Amino acid sequence: MTTRTELVEDLMARFPHIPREAVLKEDLLRTGFAFDESALTDNLDGEIKPKSYFIFSFDQKPLAELGEAAKRRPPEEVA
């Protein structure tokens, strides 16, 4: 059986004109990914900021008022 890594590397080799980042991104969009419990946070007062605000965000409530969904969620962007 071919692993996911082998599949992605094969696609990168077969289509060298496609940026490697695009191949990886498409695979992530196709299959998804999950965060481990240790990557999520229950701590609104700590150093971890699970929610980011953007210039045109309509969600301008403090984190404490956003409820459980905002407290236990992965980051909005994966760097």
Coordinates of C-alpha atoms in Angstrom, one line a residue:
M1 CA 0.0 0.0 0.0
T2 CA 1.3 3.5 -0.9
T3 CA 1.5 5.9 2.0
R4 CA 0.2 9.4 1.8
T5 CA 3.7 10.8 1.8
E6 CA 4.7 8.5 -1.1
L7 CA 1.6 9.6 -3.1
V8 CA 2.3 13.3 -2.6
E9 CA 6.0 12.8 -3.5
D10 CA 5.0 10.9 -6.6
L11 CA 2.7 13.6 -7.7
M12 CA 5.4 16.2 -7.2
A13 CA 7.8 14.1 -9.3
R14 CA 5.2 13.5 -12.1
F15 CA 4.2 17.2 -12.3
P16 CA 7.4 19.2 -11.7
H17 CA 5.9 22.3 -13.3
I18 CA 3.4 22.5 -10.5
P19 CA 4.8 24.2 -7.3
R20 CA 5.4 21.7 -4.6
E21 CA 3.4 23.8 -2.1
A22 CA 0.4 23.7 -4.4
V23 CA 0.5 19.9 -4.5
L24 CA 0.8 19.6 -0.7
K25 CA -2.1 22.2 -0.3
E26 CA -4.4 20.3 -2.6
D27 CA -3.7 17.0 -0.8
L28 CA -4.5 18.7 2.5
L29 CA -7.7 20.1 1.1
R30 CA -8.6 16.8 -0.4
T31 CA -8.0 14.6 2.7
G32 CA -8.1 17.2 5.5
F33 CA -6.1 17.1 8.7
A34 CA -6.9 17.0 12.4
F35 CA -5.2 18.7 15.4
D36 CA -4.1 16.6 18.4
E37 CA -5.8 17.5 21.7
S38 CA -2.5 19.0 22.9
A39 CA -2.6 21.6 20.1
L40 CA -6.0 22.9 21.2
T41 CA -6.5 25.2 24.2
D42 CA -8.9 25.8 27.0
N43 CA -6.9 28.7 28.3
L44 CA -8.1 32.1 27.4
D45 CA -5.7 33.9 29.8
G46 CA -2.5 32.1 28.5
E47 CA -0.1 32.9 25.8
I48 CA -1.9 31.0 23.1
K49 CA -4.2 33.0 20.9
P50 CA -6.6 30.6 19.2
K51 CA -8.5 33.3 17.3
S52 CA -7.1 36.0 15.1
Y53 CA -8.9 39.2 14.1
F54 CA -8.6 40.6 10.6
I55 CA -9.2 44.0 9.3
F56 CA -12.7 43.2 7.9
S57 CA -13.8 40.9 10.7
F58 CA -17.4 41.2 11.9
D59 CA -16.6 39.0 14.9
Q60 CA -15.3 41.7 17.3
K61 CA -16.3 40.1 20.6
P62 CA -13.7 39.3 23.3
L63 CA -12.5 35.7 23.3
A64 CA -14.2 35.1 26.6
E65 CA -17.6 35.9 25.1
L66 CA -17.3 33.7 22.0
G67 CA -18.2 30.5 23.8
E68 CA -16.8 26.9 23.6
A69 CA -16.2 26.8 19.9
A70 CA -13.8 29.7 20.0
K71 CA -12.0 28.3 23.1
R72 CA -11.3 24.8 21.8
R73 CA -10.4 25.2 18.2
P74 CA -7.2 25.0 16.1
P75 CA -5.6 28.2 14.9
E76 CA -7.1 29.9 11.8
E77 CA -3.8 29.8 9.9
V78 CA -1.2 27.1 9.9
A79 CA 2.2 28.7 9.4

